[in-house]
Coordinates of C-alpha atoms in Angstrom, one line a residue:
M1 CA -115.9 51.5 -29.9
F2 CA -113.2 54.2 -29.5
K3 CA -112.3 55.9 -32.7
L4 CA -109.6 58.5 -33.3
P5 CA -110.7 61.6 -35.2
S6 CA -109.3 61.7 -38.8
S7 CA -107.3 64.8 -38.1
R8 CA -105.6 63.1 -35.2
L9 CA -104.9 60.0 -37.3
L10 CA -103.3 62.3 -40.0
S11 CA -101.2 64.2 -37.5
V12 CA -99.8 60.9 -36.0
G13 CA -99.9 58.7 -39.1
L14 CA -98.2 61.0 -41.6
P15 CA -94.8 61.3 -39.6
L16 CA -94.8 57.6 -38.9
L17 CA -95.6 56.8 -42.6
L18 CA -92.7 59.1 -43.6
L19 CA -90.3 57.6 -41.0
F20 CA -91.0 53.9 -41.3
I21 CA -92.2 53.5 -44.9
I22 CA -91.4 56.4 -47.3
V23 CA -87.8 57.1 -46.1
P24 CA -86.7 53.4 -45.9
A25 CA -88.2 52.7 -49.3
A26 CA -86.3 55.7 -50.7
L27 CA -83.0 54.6 -49.0
Y28 CA -83.5 51.1 -50.3
G29 CA -83.9 52.4 -53.8
F30 CA -80.6 54.3 -53.6
D31 CA -79.0 51.2 -52.2
R32 CA -76.0 53.1 -50.7
G33 CA -74.9 52.8 -47.1
Y34 CA -73.9 56.4 -47.0
F35 CA -77.5 57.6 -47.3
Y36 CA -78.5 55.2 -44.5
Q37 CA -75.8 56.7 -42.3
I38 CA -77.1 60.3 -43.0
A39 CA -80.6 59.2 -42.2
S40 CA -79.6 57.7 -38.9
L41 CA -77.5 60.8 -38.1
V42 CA -80.5 63.0 -38.7
L43 CA -82.5 60.9 -36.2
I44 CA -79.8 61.0 -33.6
F45 CA -79.5 64.7 -33.8
V46 CA -83.3 65.0 -33.7
L47 CA -83.2 63.2 -30.4
L48 CA -80.3 65.4 -29.1
S49 CA -82.1 68.6 -30.2
A50 CA -85.4 67.5 -28.6
S51 CA -83.6 66.6 -25.4
L52 CA -81.8 70.0 -25.2
N53 CA -85.1 71.7 -25.9
M54 CA -86.4 70.5 -22.6
V55 CA -83.7 72.4 -20.8
S56 CA -83.0 75.5 -23.0
G57 CA -86.4 75.8 -24.7
T58 CA -89.1 74.6 -22.3
S59 CA -87.2 75.4 -19.1
G60 CA -85.3 78.5 -20.3
L61 CA -81.9 77.3 -19.0
L62 CA -79.0 78.0 -21.4
H63 CA -77.1 74.7 -21.5
L64 CA -73.7 74.8 -23.3
G65 CA -72.5 71.3 -22.4
H66 CA -75.0 69.0 -23.9
A67 CA -72.6 67.2 -26.2
A68 CA -70.7 66.0 -23.1
F69 CA -73.6 63.9 -22.0
Y70 CA -74.0 62.7 -25.6
G71 CA -70.4 61.5 -25.3
V72 CA -70.9 59.9 -21.9
G73 CA -73.7 57.8 -23.5
A74 CA -71.5 56.9 -26.5
Y75 CA -68.5 55.9 -24.4
T76 CA -70.7 54.0 -22.0
A77 CA -72.1 51.8 -24.8
A78 CA -68.7 51.5 -26.6
L79 CA -66.7 50.6 -23.6
L80 CA -69.3 48.1 -22.3
G81 CA -69.4 46.5 -25.7
A82 CA -65.7 46.5 -26.4
D83 CA -64.4 45.5 -22.9
Y84 CA -67.3 43.4 -21.5
G85 CA -69.3 42.2 -24.4
I86 CA -72.5 43.9 -23.3
G87 CA -74.7 44.4 -26.4
F88 CA -77.3 46.9 -27.5
T89 CA -80.2 45.5 -25.5
L90 CA -78.6 46.3 -22.1
G91 CA -76.0 48.8 -23.3
L92 CA -78.6 51.3 -24.6
P93 CA -80.5 51.8 -21.3
L94 CA -77.2 51.8 -19.3
A95 CA -75.8 54.5 -21.5
G96 CA -78.8 56.7 -20.7
L97 CA -78.8 55.9 -17.0
I98 CA -75.0 56.6 -16.7
A99 CA -75.3 59.9 -18.5
A100 CA -78.3 60.8 -16.3
L101 CA -76.4 59.8 -13.1
I102 CA -73.4 62.0 -14.0
A103 CA -75.8 64.9 -14.9
F104 CA -77.5 64.5 -11.5
L105 CA -74.1 64.6 -9.6
V106 CA -72.9 67.7 -11.4
A107 CA -76.3 69.4 -11.2
L108 CA -76.4 69.2 -7.4
P109 CA -73.8 72.0 -6.8
T110 CA -74.7 74.1 -9.9
M111 CA -78.5 74.3 -10.1
R112 CA -78.8 77.2 -7.7
L113 CA -77.0 79.4 -10.3
V114 CA -79.0 81.6 -12.6
S115 CA -78.6 83.4 -16.0
I116 CA -75.2 83.5 -17.4
Y117 CA -73.6 81.9 -14.4
F118 CA -75.6 78.7 -15.1
A119 CA -74.5 78.8 -18.8
V120 CA -70.9 79.2 -17.8
A121 CA -71.2 76.3 -15.3
T122 CA -72.6 74.0 -18.0
L123 CA -69.8 75.1 -20.4
A124 CA -67.2 74.2 -17.7
I125 CA -68.9 70.8 -17.1
G126 CA -68.9 70.0 -20.8
Q127 CA -65.3 70.9 -21.2
M128 CA -64.3 68.9 -18.1
L129 CA -66.1 65.7 -19.4
Y130 CA -64.6 66.2 -22.9
L131 CA -61.0 66.5 -21.4
I132 CA -61.6 63.3 -19.4
M133 CA -62.6 61.5 -22.6
L134 CA -59.5 62.9 -24.4
N135 CA -56.8 62.5 -21.7
W136 CA -57.8 59.4 -19.6
V137 CA -56.1 57.1 -21.9
G138 CA -56.2 54.0 -19.7
F139 CA -60.0 54.1 -19.5
T140 CA -61.4 55.9 -22.5
K141 CA -58.5 55.1 -24.9
G142 CA -57.8 58.8 -25.3
P143 CA -57.5 60.3 -28.8
N144 CA -57.4 56.8 -30.3
G145 CA -61.1 56.3 -29.6
V146 CA -63.0 53.1 -29.1
M147 CA -63.9 50.6 -31.7
L148 CA -67.0 48.4 -31.5
F149 CA -66.4 45.1 -33.2
D150 CA -69.7 43.2 -32.4
G151 CA -72.0 45.7 -34.1
M152 CA -75.7 45.9 -33.1
S153 CA -77.4 42.9 -31.4
V154 CA -81.1 43.4 -30.3
F155 CA -82.3 40.6 -27.9
G156 CA -79.8 38.2 -29.3
F157 CA -80.6 38.9 -33.0
S158 CA -77.7 40.5 -34.9
I159 CA -78.6 43.4 -36.9
T160 CA -76.1 43.9 -39.8
S161 CA -78.1 45.3 -42.7
D162 CA -78.3 49.1 -43.2
T163 CA -82.1 48.9 -43.3
G164 CA -82.3 47.0 -40.0
I165 CA -80.0 49.4 -38.2
Y166 CA -82.1 52.3 -39.5
F167 CA -85.3 50.8 -38.2
V168 CA -83.8 50.2 -34.8
V169 CA -82.6 53.8 -34.6
A170 CA -86.0 55.0 -35.8
V171 CA -88.0 53.0 -33.2
V172 CA -85.7 54.2 -30.3
V173 CA -85.9 57.9 -31.5
T174 CA -89.7 57.7 -32.0
V175 CA -90.3 56.3 -28.5
S176 CA -88.0 58.9 -27.0
I177 CA -89.7 61.8 -28.8
F178 CA -93.1 60.6 -27.7
L179 CA -91.8 60.5 -24.1
I180 CA -90.3 64.0 -24.4
H181 CA -93.6 65.2 -25.9
R182 CA -95.6 63.9 -23.0
I183 CA -93.2 65.4 -20.4
S184 CA -93.2 68.8 -22.2
H185 CA -96.9 68.9 -22.9
S186 CA -98.2 68.0 -19.4
Y187 CA -98.8 69.7 -16.1
Y188 CA -95.1 69.0 -15.2
G189 CA -94.3 70.9 -18.4
N190 CA -96.2 73.8 -17.0
G191 CA -93.8 74.0 -14.2
L192 CA -90.8 74.0 -16.6
R193 CA -92.4 76.9 -18.5
A194 CA -93.1 78.8 -15.4
L195 CA -89.5 78.3 -14.4
R196 CA -88.5 79.8 -17.7
E197 CA -90.8 82.8 -17.3
D198 CA -90.0 83.8 -13.8
D199 CA -88.1 81.4 -11.5
Q200 CA -88.6 83.6 -8.4
C201 CA -92.3 83.9 -8.9
T202 CA -92.5 80.1 -9.5
D203 CA -90.7 79.5 -6.3
A204 CA -93.0 81.8 -4.4
M205 CA -96.0 79.8 -5.8
G206 CA -94.8 76.7 -4.0
V207 CA -92.7 75.0 -6.7
N208 CA -89.3 73.8 -5.7
T209 CA -87.4 75.4 -8.6
V210 CA -84.0 73.9 -7.7
R211 CA -85.4 70.4 -7.7
L212 CA -87.1 71.1 -11.0
K213 CA -83.9 72.2 -12.6
I214 CA -82.1 69.1 -11.4
E215 CA -84.8 66.8 -12.7
V216 CA -85.1 68.3 -16.2
F217 CA -81.3 68.6 -16.5
T218 CA -81.1 64.9 -15.6
L219 CA -83.9 63.8 -17.9
S220 CA -82.3 65.7 -20.7
A221 CA -79.0 63.9 -20.1
F222 CA -80.7 60.6 -20.1
F223 CA -82.0 61.1 -23.7
A224 CA -78.7 62.6 -24.8
G225 CA -77.0 59.3 -23.5
L226 CA -79.4 57.3 -25.6
A227 CA -78.5 59.3 -28.6
G228 CA -74.8 58.8 -27.8
A229 CA -75.3 55.0 -27.6
L230 CA -77.1 55.0 -31.0
W231 CA -74.2 56.9 -32.5
A232 CA -71.7 54.3 -31.1
Y233 CA -73.7 51.4 -32.4
T234 CA -74.4 52.8 -35.8
T235 CA -70.8 54.0 -36.6
G236 CA -68.9 51.3 -34.7
Y237 CA -66.2 53.8 -33.7
I238 CA -66.2 56.9 -31.5
S239 CA -63.5 59.4 -30.5
P240 CA -63.5 62.5 -28.3
K241 CA -63.6 64.9 -31.2
D242 CA -67.2 63.8 -31.8
F243 CA -68.4 65.4 -28.6
D244 CA -66.4 68.7 -28.3
F245 CA -67.8 72.2 -27.6
S246 CA -68.7 72.8 -31.3
V247 CA -71.2 70.0 -31.2
S248 CA -72.9 71.5 -28.2
I249 CA -73.2 74.8 -30.1
Q250 CA -74.5 72.9 -33.2
I251 CA -77.2 71.3 -31.1
L252 CA -78.2 74.6 -29.5
A253 CA -78.3 76.2 -33.0
M254 CA -80.8 73.5 -34.0
V255 CA -83.1 74.3 -31.1
V256 CA -82.9 78.1 -31.7
V257 CA -83.4 77.9 -35.5
G258 CA -86.3 75.5 -35.0
G259 CA -87.9 77.5 -32.3
L260 CA -87.2 77.6 -28.5
G261 CA -89.7 75.6 -26.6
S262 CA -91.1 73.9 -29.6
L263 CA -90.7 70.1 -30.1
P264 CA -91.7 70.2 -33.8
G265 CA -89.2 73.1 -34.2
A266 CA -86.4 71.1 -32.6
I267 CA -87.0 68.3 -35.0
I268 CA -87.2 70.6 -38.0
G269 CA -84.1 72.5 -37.0
A270 CA -82.1 69.3 -36.5
A271 CA -83.1 67.9 -39.9
L272 CA -82.3 71.2 -41.6
L273 CA -78.9 71.7 -40.1
I274 CA -77.8 68.1 -40.8
L275 CA -79.2 67.8 -44.3
L276 CA -78.3 71.2 -45.5
P277 CA -74.5 70.8 -45.4
E278 CA -75.0 67.4 -47.3
V279 CA -77.2 69.0 -50.0
L280 CA -74.5 71.7 -50.4
R281 CA -71.6 69.4 -50.4
D282 CA -70.9 70.1 -54.1
V283 CA -70.1 73.7 -53.4
G284 CA -67.1 72.7 -51.3
D285 CA -65.9 74.9 -48.5
F286 CA -68.6 77.5 -49.4
R287 CA -71.2 75.2 -47.9
N288 CA -70.2 76.2 -44.4
I289 CA -70.7 79.9 -45.3
A290 CA -74.1 79.0 -46.8
V291 CA -75.2 77.1 -43.7
G292 CA -74.1 80.0 -41.5
L293 CA -76.0 82.4 -43.7
V294 CA -79.2 80.3 -43.4
M295 CA -78.8 80.2 -39.6
F296 CA -78.2 84.0 -39.5
L297 CA -81.1 84.8 -41.7
A298 CA -83.4 82.5 -39.7
I299 CA -82.6 84.1 -36.5
L300 CA -82.7 87.6 -37.9
F301 CA -86.1 87.3 -39.6
L302 CA -87.6 84.5 -37.6
P303 CA -86.6 85.2 -34.0
K304 CA -89.1 82.7 -32.7
G305 CA -87.8 80.0 -34.9
L306 CA -89.1 78.2 -38.0
F307 CA -91.9 76.6 -35.9
G308 CA -92.2 78.5 -32.6
E309 CA -93.7 77.3 -29.3
V310 CA -97.0 79.0 -29.8
P311 CA -97.9 77.5 -33.1
A312 CA -96.6 74.1 -31.8
L313 CA -98.9 74.3 -28.7
S314 CA -101.8 75.4 -30.9
L315 CA -101.2 72.4 -33.2
V316 CA -101.2 69.9 -30.3
R317 CA -104.3 71.5 -28.8
R318 CA -106.1 71.3 -32.1
Q319 CA -105.2 67.7 -32.8
F320 CA -105.3 66.2 -29.3
G321 CA -107.1 68.5 -27.0
D322 CA -106.0 70.5 -23.9
R323 CA -105.2 67.3 -22.0
W324 CA -102.3 66.8 -24.4
A325 CA -101.1 70.3 -24.6
A326 CA -100.9 71.8 -21.2
A327 CA -99.8 75.4 -21.2
P328 CA -98.9 77.9 -18.5
G329 CA -102.0 78.8 -16.4
D330 CA -104.0 75.6 -17.1
K331 CA -103.5 74.3 -13.6
K332 CA -101.6 75.3 -10.5
V333 CA -98.4 73.3 -10.0
G334 CA -97.6 72.9 -6.3
W335 CA -95.1 70.2 -5.4
R336 CA -92.0 70.4 -3.3

């Protein structure tokens, strides 16, 4: 009979125990909807940070417009729900697919760009999508935003309690993080890391780097779209200001502070930069200075992040073996 090693059980079981038992029990003890909203917000930004890490961390492409695809997913879910009565069960995957489709279309003419030119292109794409959300009043409702009246309904069952909504968000984020983990720590992930280290050498070794960029950009947008749908369903209201350029910078800061290329680092960075302002709420406007100072000191003294890529790969290798933690050089990647 197959039996998981105890160390592997601990590495998998402890996060799940924290996410599905300890945190809900603590939230239930507080009995305040505000804390449930903060917990859901942390999970949503964990998914956003992890998805951006695929592009900017694992692949090395500076992406400055990630919040726009977050917004596309949110508007897709909200408009489908408000105008057509399409609920969570169908709206969630559609939000991810629409965000991925738009990312694929805008990636086609831009993925041959390199370095700062790629970053500027993603910035332009993000601003273009944001302005569409803001100014296309007949479709997106413009600055007034979109209100979801039906709430969250999963397979016909209405989820109205704060605890139920938290569990739905936790399940979606957990499954998404697992998929991102498998993509990043696989032989496909080797190709992404090779692209980051030297795209010209990678191309010379037989890897179609343009196709690789388009694929990872599209995959990242899909998960950002899922995060946007979760935001729409949990808050019941969205507006363009939720997806402006400052949000893209916030998500990028989470990836950098946590550790570029490190999935655990992306999770830690997202949790830190969402929870820290809440913990410092009593100090008023000085909390923004404190958060900025923490980010500055983290980058200054920990340039590889709080939990860098090398420790993350070592952890996965130690717990799951080489098959679950592919790293550059393990196997030649040669697809076109």
